[in-house]
CSV table of C-alpha atoms and ligand atoms in Angstrom, one decimal:
chain,number,residue,atom,x,y,z
A,1,MET,CA,14.8,25.7,2.0
A,2,PRO,CA,17.1,24.5,-0.8
A,3,ASP,CA,15.5,23.3,-4.0
A,4,ALA,CA,16.2,19.7,-5.0
A,5,HIS,CA,15.3,17.4,-7.8
A,6,ILE,CA,15.3,13.8,-6.5
A,7,LEU,CA,15.1,10.8,-8.8
A,8,GLY,CA,13.2,8.0,-7.0
A,9,ILE,CA,13.4,4.3,-7.8
A,10,GLU,CA,10.9,1.7,-6.6
A,11,SER,CA,11.1,-2.1,-7.2
A,12,SER,CA,9.9,-3.7,-4.0
A,13,CYS,CA,7.1,-5.9,-5.4
A,14,ASP,CA,5.5,-6.1,-8.9
A,15,GLU,CA,5.8,-2.5,-10.2
A,16,THR,CA,8.9,-1.0,-11.5
A,17,GLY,CA,8.7,2.8,-10.8
A,18,ALA,CA,10.9,5.8,-11.4
A,19,ALA,CA,9.9,9.5,-10.8
A,20,VAL,CA,11.4,12.9,-10.4
A,21,VAL,CA,10.0,15.0,-7.6
A,22,ARG,CA,11.0,18.6,-6.8
A,23,SER,CA,11.6,19.3,-3.2
A,24,GLY,CA,9.2,16.7,-1.9
A,25,GLN,CA,6.2,18.5,-3.4
A,26,GLN,CA,6.1,18.7,-7.2
A,27,ILE,CA,5.9,15.6,-9.3
A,28,LEU,CA,7.7,16.2,-12.5
A,29,SER,CA,7.3,12.7,-13.7
A,30,ASN,CA,6.0,9.4,-12.3
A,31,VAL,CA,6.5,6.3,-14.5
A,32,VAL,CA,5.2,2.9,-13.4
A,33,ALA,CA,5.7,-0.3,-15.4
A,34,SER,CA,3.1,-2.8,-14.1
A,35,GLN,CA,3.8,-6.6,-14.1
A,36,ILE,CA,0.2,-7.5,-13.7
A,37,ALA,CA,0.1,-9.4,-17.1
A,38,THR,CA,3.1,-11.5,-16.1
A,39,HIS,CA,1.7,-12.6,-12.7
A,40,GLN,CA,-2.0,-12.9,-13.7
A,41,PRO,CA,-1.8,-16.5,-14.9
A,42,TYR,CA,-0.4,-17.5,-11.4
A,43,GLY,CA,-3.0,-15.6,-9.4
A,44,GLY,CA,-0.3,-13.8,-7.4
A,45,VAL,CA,3.2,-12.3,-7.6
A,46,VAL,CA,5.9,-14.9,-8.4
A,47,PRO,CA,9.1,-13.5,-6.9
A,48,GLU,CA,11.5,-14.9,-9.5
A,49,LEU,CA,9.4,-13.5,-12.4
A,50,ALA,CA,9.2,-10.1,-10.5
A,51,SER,CA,13.0,-9.8,-10.4
A,52,ARG,CA,13.3,-10.7,-14.0
A,53,GLU,CA,10.7,-8.1,-15.1
A,54,HIS,CA,12.4,-5.4,-13.0
A,55,LEU,CA,15.7,-6.1,-14.7
A,56,ARG,CA,14.0,-5.7,-18.0
A,57,ALA,CA,12.1,-2.5,-17.1
A,58,ILE,CA,14.4,-0.6,-14.9
A,59,VAL,CA,16.7,1.2,-17.4
A,60,PRO,CA,13.9,2.3,-19.8
A,61,VAL,CA,11.6,3.3,-16.9
A,62,VAL,CA,14.3,5.6,-15.4
A,63,ARG,CA,15.2,7.0,-18.8
A,64,GLN,CA,11.5,7.8,-19.4
A,65,ALA,CA,11.1,9.4,-15.9
A,66,LEU,CA,14.1,11.7,-16.6
A,67,ALA,CA,12.9,12.6,-20.1
A,68,GLU,CA,9.3,13.4,-19.0
A,69,ALA,CA,10.7,15.6,-16.2
A,70,GLY,CA,13.0,17.5,-18.5
A,71,GLN,CA,15.9,16.3,-16.5
A,72,THR,CA,19.1,14.4,-17.2
A,73,TYR,CA,21.2,11.9,-15.2
A,74,GLU,CA,23.6,14.8,-14.4
A,75,SER,CA,20.9,17.4,-13.4
A,76,VAL,CA,19.2,15.5,-10.6
A,77,ASP,CA,20.5,16.3,-7.1
A,78,ALA,CA,20.1,12.9,-5.5
A,79,ILE,CA,19.0,9.3,-6.1
A,80,ALA,CA,16.5,7.7,-3.7
A,81,VAL,CA,15.6,4.0,-3.7
A,82,THR,CA,13.4,1.7,-1.8
A,83,GLN,CA,15.4,-0.4,0.7
A,84,GLY,CA,12.5,-2.5,2.1
A,85,PRO,CA,10.3,-4.1,3.0
A,86,GLY,CA,9.5,-6.2,0.0
A,87,LEU,CA,10.8,-9.1,-2.1
A,88,ALA,CA,14.6,-9.4,-1.6
A,89,GLY,CA,15.4,-10.1,-5.3
A,90,ALA,CA,13.1,-7.4,-6.5
A,91,LEU,CA,14.5,-4.8,-4.1
A,92,LEU,CA,18.0,-5.7,-5.2
A,93,VAL,CA,17.4,-4.8,-8.8
A,94,GLY,CA,16.4,-1.2,-7.9
A,95,ILE,CA,19.1,-0.9,-5.3
A,96,SER,CA,21.9,-2.1,-7.6
A,97,TYR,CA,20.9,0.2,-10.3
A,98,ALA,CA,20.5,3.2,-7.9
A,99,LYS,CA,24.0,2.4,-6.5
A,100,ALA,CA,25.5,2.2,-10.0
A,101,LEU,CA,24.0,5.6,-11.0
A,102,ALA,CA,25.0,7.3,-7.7
A,103,PHE,CA,28.5,5.9,-8.0
A,104,ALA,CA,29.0,6.9,-11.7
A,105,LEU,CA,27.3,10.3,-11.4
A,106,GLU,CA,28.8,11.1,-7.9
A,107,LYS,CA,25.4,11.8,-6.5
A,108,PRO,CA,24.2,11.2,-3.0
A,109,LEU,CA,22.2,8.1,-2.4
A,110,ILE,CA,19.1,7.9,-0.1
A,111,ALA,CA,17.5,4.7,1.2
A,112,VAL,CA,13.8,4.9,1.8
A,113,ASN,CA,11.4,2.6,3.7
A,114,HIS,CA,8.6,1.6,1.3
A,115,LEU,CA,6.0,2.2,4.1
A,116,GLU,CA,7.3,5.6,4.7
A,117,GLY,CA,6.9,6.2,1.0
A,118,HIS,CA,3.2,5.3,1.2
A,119,ILE,CA,2.8,7.9,4.1
A,120,HIS,CA,4.6,10.5,2.0
A,121,ALA,CA,2.3,9.9,-0.9
A,122,VAL,CA,-0.3,11.7,1.2
A,123,LEU,CA,2.0,14.4,2.3
A,124,LEU,CA,3.2,15.1,-1.2
A,125,GLU,CA,-0.3,15.8,-2.5
A,126,GLN,CA,-1.1,17.8,0.6
A,127,ARG,CA,1.9,20.1,-0.1
A,128,GLN,CA,1.0,20.2,-3.8
A,129,SER,CA,-2.5,21.5,-3.0
A,130,GLU,CA,-0.8,23.9,-0.5
A,131,ASN,CA,-2.7,22.5,2.4
A,132,ALA,CA,0.4,23.0,4.6
A,133,ASP,CA,-1.7,23.2,7.8
A,134,LEU,CA,-0.9,19.7,9.1
A,135,HIS,CA,-1.9,19.0,12.7
A,136,PHE,CA,0.0,16.5,14.8
A,137,PRO,CA,-0.2,13.8,16.0
A,138,VAL,CA,-0.9,12.1,12.7
A,139,LEU,CA,-2.2,8.5,12.6
A,140,ALA,CA,-1.4,6.7,9.3
A,141,LEU,CA,-3.0,3.5,8.2
A,142,VAL,CA,-0.9,1.8,5.5
A,143,VAL,CA,-3.1,-0.8,4.0
A,144,SER,CA,-1.7,-2.8,1.0
A,145,GLY,CA,-1.0,-6.3,-0.3
A,146,GLY,CA,1.8,-6.8,2.2
A,147,HIS,CA,0.8,-4.5,5.1
A,148,THR,CA,-2.0,-3.4,7.4
A,149,HIS,CA,-0.1,-1.2,9.8
A,150,LEU,CA,-1.0,1.8,12.0
A,151,TYR,CA,1.7,4.4,12.7
A,152,LEU,CA,1.7,7.5,14.8
A,153,ALA,CA,3.9,10.0,12.8
A,154,GLN,CA,5.8,12.9,14.2
A,155,LEU,CA,8.0,15.6,12.6
A,156,GLN,CA,10.8,17.5,14.2
A,157,GLU,CA,13.4,19.5,12.2
A,158,ASN,CA,12.9,17.5,9.0
A,159,LEU,CA,13.1,14.3,11.0
A,160,TRP,CA,10.1,12.0,10.6
A,161,THR,CA,9.7,9.4,13.3
A,162,TYR,CA,7.0,6.6,13.5
A,163,ARG,CA,5.6,4.5,16.2
A,164,ASN,CA,3.8,1.3,15.3
A,165,VAL,CA,0.5,1.0,17.2
A,166,GLY,CA,-1.1,-1.8,15.2
A,167,HIS,CA,-0.5,-4.4,12.6
A,168,THR,CA,-2.0,-7.5,11.1
A,169,ARG,CA,-1.4,-10.8,12.9
A,170,ASP,CA,-1.7,-12.8,9.7
A,171,ASP,CA,-2.9,-11.7,6.2
A,172,ALA,CA,-2.8,-8.1,5.1
A,173,ALA,CA,-6.1,-6.6,3.9
A,174,GLY,CA,-5.0,-6.5,0.3
A,175,GLU,CA,-3.9,-10.1,0.5
A,176,ALA,CA,-7.4,-11.0,1.7
A,177,PHE,CA,-8.9,-9.1,-1.3
A,178,ASP,CA,-6.5,-11.0,-3.6
A,179,LYS,CA,-7.1,-14.4,-2.1
A,180,VAL,CA,-10.9,-14.0,-2.1
A,181,ALA,CA,-10.9,-12.9,-5.7
A,182,LYS,CA,-8.8,-15.8,-6.7
A,183,LEU,CA,-11.0,-18.2,-4.8
A,184,LEU,CA,-14.1,-16.8,-6.7
A,185,GLY,CA,-12.3,-17.1,-10.0
A,186,LEU,CA,-12.2,-13.3,-10.5
A,187,GLY,CA,-8.5,-13.0,-11.5
A,188,TYR,CA,-5.6,-10.9,-10.1
A,189,PRO,CA,-5.2,-8.4,-8.5
A,190,GLY,CA,-8.4,-8.9,-6.6
A,191,GLY,CA,-8.8,-5.5,-4.9
A,192,PRO,CA,-9.8,-3.4,-8.0
A,193,ILE,CA,-12.3,-6.0,-9.3
A,194,ILE,CA,-14.0,-6.6,-5.9
A,195,ASP,CA,-14.2,-2.8,-5.5
A,196,ARG,CA,-16.1,-2.5,-8.8
A,197,LEU,CA,-18.3,-5.5,-8.3
A,198,ALA,CA,-19.3,-4.8,-4.7
A,199,PRO,CA,-21.8,-2.0,-5.5
A,200,HIS,CA,-23.8,-4.6,-7.5
A,201,GLY,CA,-24.5,-6.9,-4.6
A,202,ASP,CA,-26.2,-6.7,-1.2
A,203,PRO,CA,-23.6,-6.1,1.5
A,204,HIS,CA,-26.0,-7.5,4.2
A,205,ALA,CA,-26.6,-10.8,2.5
A,206,VAL,CA,-23.8,-12.8,4.2
A,207,LYS,CA,-22.7,-12.2,7.8
A,208,PHE,CA,-19.0,-12.4,8.4
A,209,GLN,CA,-17.3,-12.3,11.8
A,210,ILE,CA,-13.9,-10.7,11.8
A,211,SER,CA,-11.8,-12.0,14.7
A,212,GLN,CA,-11.3,-9.6,17.5
A,213,ILE,CA,-7.8,-9.8,19.0
A,214,LYS,CA,-7.6,-9.8,22.7
A,215,HIS,CA,-4.4,-11.7,23.5
A,216,PRO,CA,-0.9,-10.2,23.1
A,217,ASP,CA,1.1,-11.0,19.9
A,218,ARG,CA,3.1,-14.1,20.7
A,219,ARG,CA,5.1,-13.8,17.5
A,220,ASN,CA,6.6,-10.6,18.8
A,221,HIS,CA,8.9,-11.9,21.4
A,222,LYS,CA,10.9,-8.8,22.1
A,223,GLN,CA,9.9,-6.8,25.1
A,224,PRO,CA,8.2,-3.5,24.1
A,225,SER,CA,10.2,-0.4,24.9
A,226,ALA,CA,8.6,2.1,27.2
A,227,GLU,CA,7.7,4.2,24.1
A,228,GLU,CA,6.0,1.2,22.3
A,229,ASP,CA,4.2,0.3,25.5
A,230,GLY,CA,0.7,1.6,24.6
A,231,PRO,CA,-2.4,-0.1,23.5
A,232,HIS,CA,-2.2,-1.9,20.2
A,233,PHE,CA,-5.0,-2.1,17.5
A,234,ASP,CA,-4.2,-5.3,15.6
A,235,PHE,CA,-5.9,-6.7,12.6
A,236,SER,CA,-6.5,-10.3,11.4
A,237,TYR,CA,-7.9,-11.2,8.0
A,238,SER,CA,-7.1,-14.9,7.5
A,239,GLY,CA,-10.4,-15.9,9.2
A,240,ILE,CA,-12.6,-14.1,6.8
A,241,LYS,CA,-10.9,-15.7,3.8
A,242,THR,CA,-11.6,-19.1,5.4
A,243,ALA,CA,-15.2,-18.1,6.0
A,244,VAL,CA,-15.6,-17.2,2.3
A,245,LEU,CA,-14.1,-20.6,1.4
A,246,ARG,CA,-16.6,-22.3,3.7
A,247,TYR,CA,-19.5,-20.4,2.2
A,248,VAL,CA,-18.3,-21.4,-1.3
A,249,GLU,CA,-18.2,-25.1,-0.2
A,250,THR,CA,-21.5,-25.2,1.7
A,251,GLN,CA,-23.4,-23.3,-1.1
A,252,ASN,CA,-21.8,-25.5,-3.8
A,253,LEU,CA,-20.5,-22.5,-5.8
A,254,LYS,CA,-17.4,-24.3,-7.1
A,255,PRO,CA,-18.8,-25.4,-10.5
A,256,ALA,CA,-19.9,-21.9,-11.3
A,257,ILE,CA,-16.5,-20.5,-10.2
A,258,GLU,CA,-14.7,-22.9,-12.5
A,259,VAL,CA,-16.8,-21.7,-15.5
A,260,ARG,CA,-16.1,-18.1,-14.6
A,261,ARG,CA,-12.4,-18.7,-14.1
A,262,GLN,CA,-12.1,-20.3,-17.6
A,263,ALA,CA,-14.2,-17.7,-19.3
A,264,LEU,CA,-12.2,-14.8,-17.8
A,265,ALA,CA,-8.9,-16.5,-18.6
A,266,GLY,CA,-10.0,-16.5,-22.3
A,267,ILE,CA,-10.6,-12.7,-22.3
A,268,GLU,CA,-7.4,-10.6,-22.8
A,269,LYS,CA,-8.5,-7.6,-20.7
A,270,PRO,CA,-11.7,-8.5,-18.8
A,271,MET,CA,-14.0,-5.5,-18.3
A,272,LEU,CA,-16.5,-5.0,-15.4
A,273,GLU,CA,-19.3,-6.0,-17.8
A,274,ASP,CA,-17.5,-9.4,-18.4
A,275,CYS,CA,-17.2,-10.1,-14.7
A,276,LEU,CA,-20.8,-9.0,-14.1
A,277,ARG,CA,-22.1,-11.2,-16.8
A,278,LEU,CA,-20.2,-14.2,-15.2
A,279,CYS,CA,-21.4,-13.5,-11.6
A,280,ASP,CA,-24.8,-14.6,-10.3
A,281,ARG,CA,-26.6,-12.6,-7.6
A,282,GLN,CA,-25.4,-14.9,-4.8
A,283,THR,CA,-21.8,-14.3,-5.8
A,284,LEU,CA,-22.3,-10.5,-6.1
A,285,ASN,CA,-23.9,-10.5,-2.6
A,286,LEU,CA,-20.9,-12.5,-1.3
A,287,VAL,CA,-18.4,-10.0,-2.8
A,288,ALA,CA,-20.4,-7.0,-1.4
A,289,SER,CA,-20.7,-8.6,2.0
A,290,PHE,CA,-16.9,-9.5,2.1
A,291,GLN,CA,-15.9,-6.0,1.2
A,292,ARG,CA,-18.3,-4.4,3.7
A,293,SER,CA,-16.9,-6.5,6.5
A,294,MET,CA,-13.3,-5.7,5.5
A,295,VAL,CA,-14.0,-1.9,5.3
A,296,ASN,CA,-16.0,-1.8,8.5
A,297,ASP,CA,-13.2,-3.6,10.4
A,298,LEU,CA,-10.4,-1.4,9.0
A,299,VAL,CA,-12.4,1.8,9.7
A,300,ALA,CA,-13.5,0.8,13.2
A,301,LYS,CA,-10.1,-0.3,14.4
A,302,THR,CA,-8.3,2.8,12.9
A,303,LEU,CA,-10.8,5.2,14.5
A,304,ALA,CA,-10.5,3.4,17.8
A,305,ALA,CA,-6.8,3.9,17.7
A,306,ALA,CA,-7.3,7.6,16.7
A,307,ARG,CA,-9.5,8.1,19.8
A,308,GLU,CA,-7.1,6.3,22.1
A,309,TYR,CA,-4.1,8.4,20.9
A,310,ASP,CA,-6.1,11.5,20.5
A,311,VAL,CA,-4.8,12.2,17.0
A,312,ARG,CA,-5.7,15.3,15.0
A,313,THR,CA,-5.2,14.0,11.5
A,314,LEU,CA,-5.7,10.7,9.8
A,315,PHE,CA,-3.9,9.4,6.7
A,316,VAL,CA,-5.0,6.3,4.8
A,317,SER,CA,-2.5,5.0,2.1
A,318,GLY,CA,-1.4,1.9,0.2
A,319,GLY,CA,-3.0,-0.1,-2.5
A,320,VAL,CA,-6.3,-0.8,-0.6
A,321,ALA,CA,-6.7,3.0,0.0
A,322,ALA,CA,-7.8,3.1,-3.6
A,323,ASN,CA,-11.0,1.3,-2.6
A,324,GLN,CA,-14.1,3.5,-3.1
A,325,GLU,CA,-16.1,2.1,-0.2
A,326,LEU,CA,-13.1,2.4,2.2
A,327,ARG,CA,-12.8,6.1,1.2
A,328,THR,CA,-16.4,7.0,1.6
A,329,THR,CA,-16.8,5.0,4.9
A,330,PHE,CA,-13.6,6.7,6.4
A,331,GLU,CA,-14.8,10.1,5.3
A,332,ARG,CA,-18.2,9.6,6.8
A,333,GLU,CA,-17.1,8.0,10.1
A,334,ALA,CA,-14.0,10.2,10.7
A,335,GLY,CA,-16.1,13.2,9.8
A,336,MET,CA,-18.5,12.2,12.6
A,337,GLN,CA,-15.5,12.3,15.0
A,338,GLY,CA,-14.4,15.6,13.6
A,339,LEU,CA,-11.2,14.1,12.3
A,340,PRO,CA,-9.8,15.2,9.0
A,341,VAL,CA,-8.8,12.2,6.8
A,342,PHE,CA,-6.5,12.4,3.8
A,343,PHE,CA,-5.9,9.8,1.0
A,344,PRO,CA,-3.5,9.9,-1.9
A,345,SER,CA,-5.0,10.1,-5.4
A,346,ARG,CA,-5.6,6.6,-6.8
A,347,ALA,CA,-2.4,6.7,-8.9
A,348,LEU,CA,-0.3,7.4,-5.8
A,349,SER,CA,-2.2,4.9,-3.6
A,350,THR,CA,-0.6,1.9,-5.3
A,351,ASP,CA,3.1,1.4,-5.6
A,352,ASN,CA,5.0,4.2,-7.3
A,353,ALA,CA,8.4,6.0,-7.2
A,354,ALA,CA,7.1,9.6,-6.6
A,355,MET,CA,6.3,8.6,-3.0
A,356,ILE,CA,9.9,7.3,-2.6
A,357,ALA,CA,11.4,10.6,-4.0
A,358,ALA,CA,9.1,12.6,-1.8
A,359,ALA,CA,10.0,10.6,1.4
A,360,ALA,CA,13.7,11.1,0.5
A,361,PHE,CA,13.5,14.9,0.6
A,362,PRO,CA,13.6,15.5,4.4
A,363,LYS,CA,16.5,13.0,4.4
A,364,PHE,CA,18.2,15.0,1.7
A,365,LEU,CA,17.8,18.2,3.8
A,366,ARG,CA,19.4,16.3,6.8
A,367,GLN,CA,22.1,14.8,4.5
A,368,GLU,CA,21.1,11.4,5.6
A,369,PHE,CA,22.9,9.5,2.8
A,370,VAL,CA,23.7,5.8,2.7
A,371,PRO,CA,27.1,4.3,1.9
A,372,MET,CA,27.6,2.2,-1.3
A,373,ASP,CA,27.6,-1.1,0.7
A,374,PHE,CA,24.1,-0.7,2.0
A,375,SER,CA,21.8,-3.5,1.0
A,376,ALA,CA,18.1,-4.6,0.7
A,377,ASP,CA,16.2,-5.2,3.9
A,378,ALA,CA,13.2,-7.5,3.0
A,379,GLY,CA,11.7,-7.3,6.5
A,380,MET,CA,12.5,-3.7,7.2
A,381,SER,CA,10.4,-2.1,9.9
A,382,LEU,CA,9.5,1.6,10.1
A,383,ARG,CA,10.5,3.7,13.1
B,1,KG4,O1,0.5,-0.8,-2.3
B,1,KG4,P1,0.4,-1.8,-3.3
B,1,KG4,O2,0.4,-1.4,-4.7
B,1,KG4,O3,1.5,-2.9,-3.2
B,1,KG4,C1,2.0,-3.4,-2.0
B,1,KG4,O4,2.8,-2.7,-1.3
B,1,KG4,O5,1.4,-4.4,-1.5
B,1,KG4,O6,-1.0,-2.6,-3.0
B,1,KG4,C2,-1.4,-3.7,-3.7
B,1,KG4,C3,-2.7,-4.3,-3.1
B,1,KG4,C4,-3.2,-5.5,-3.7
B,1,KG4,O7,-3.5,-6.5,-2.7
B,1,KG4,C5,-4.5,-5.0,-4.4
B,1,KG4,O8,-5.5,-6.0,-4.6
B,1,KG4,C6,-4.9,-3.9,-3.5
B,1,KG4,O9,-3.7,-3.3,-3.1
B,1,KG4,N1,-5.8,-3.0,-4.2
B,1,KG4,C7,-7.1,-2.7,-3.8
B,1,KG4,C8,-7.6,-1.8,-4.7
B,1,KG4,N2,-6.6,-1.5,-5.6
B,1,KG4,C9,-5.5,-2.2,-5.2
B,1,KG4,N3,-7.8,-3.3,-2.8
B,1,KG4,C10,-9.1,-2.9,-2.7
B,1,KG4,N4,-9.7,-2.0,-3.5
B,1,KG4,C11,-9.0,-1.4,-4.5
B,1,KG4,N5,-9.5,-0.5,-5.4
B,2,ZN,ZN1,3.2,-0.7,-1.4
């Protein structure tokens, strides 16, 4: 197999990333410039600000990734960039820069689906740890701020193909974490703070019902192809967010939330201790109960899909895969089914460019390069 150094570029949401990965398995550098501070005052990602921050960060981030890898613009073998899904303006910054580099340096250009990147974050580290013994079929749960998707993944002659067997009908799991944290005055992004607060509350204190989905997805008008025509395991997380809001209203928690919001806004980098000090027992119980319901639903539906499709390996990736309770629950429950489950390290769970460079390697081997006129695809699906 030929050796290749691929420069990956990622700019689909609120992280500007550049990385150099050798042959899909060795990370030589992985630089991520986070925009959390920019979006924090708004409680979510503001698309126009994201594009502007990417513009500011892209050149130094790429330069730093090359320097840390001991590479130069000339020495890399190909340039890979996220094509979608994501914010159109944000994607265009990475794509325009990748195109300019590829054109000027006369290097091949590879377009990568961001979701495929998240799946390859797991594969990258599996290869790195020389755990090459991967058993198919693989079921991958990609669970992030924008997605809660289940894919069956297959590999044939360096060609990865994916079949979607489940998705969220409304909010993504990470979006629910972010919205609930915002609602409770805990700041942005919500996932990491809820993750750290939850062990301090009683997860059985508040009962949440997560809607079970029985009717077909009416938003998806196209007829499923014969191949897609299997059972679907869909998710829905807008209901639980509304249930938290109702709880806040009926329990009259709003005044305390406002105090917490203002106090945390006045602290430059709030620590866990700050949040704990500003949360009463009832709020901690609410946070713990919310997280437990989310985790149980994600694990139960994913394992039901794994049984239905008789998979031999499970991958869990995307920002929410950093969640501690999700990891331990998956490990315990999948273990009981005798199913091996793999996660990326926390640094590779959230958005980064190493996963993009890794996903590009099989495409490099197949010489699957894109022409200079390719563009961003904000709603890109994975096949
Ligand atoms: O994959 P990612 O970095 O960006 C997207 O592609 O969306 O995921 C970001 C999402 C956010 O919603 C964030 O709150 C969530 O992942 N997240 C977490 C944790 N760390 C990040 N959710 C739960 N627990 C965490 N530890
Ligand atoms: Zn992502």
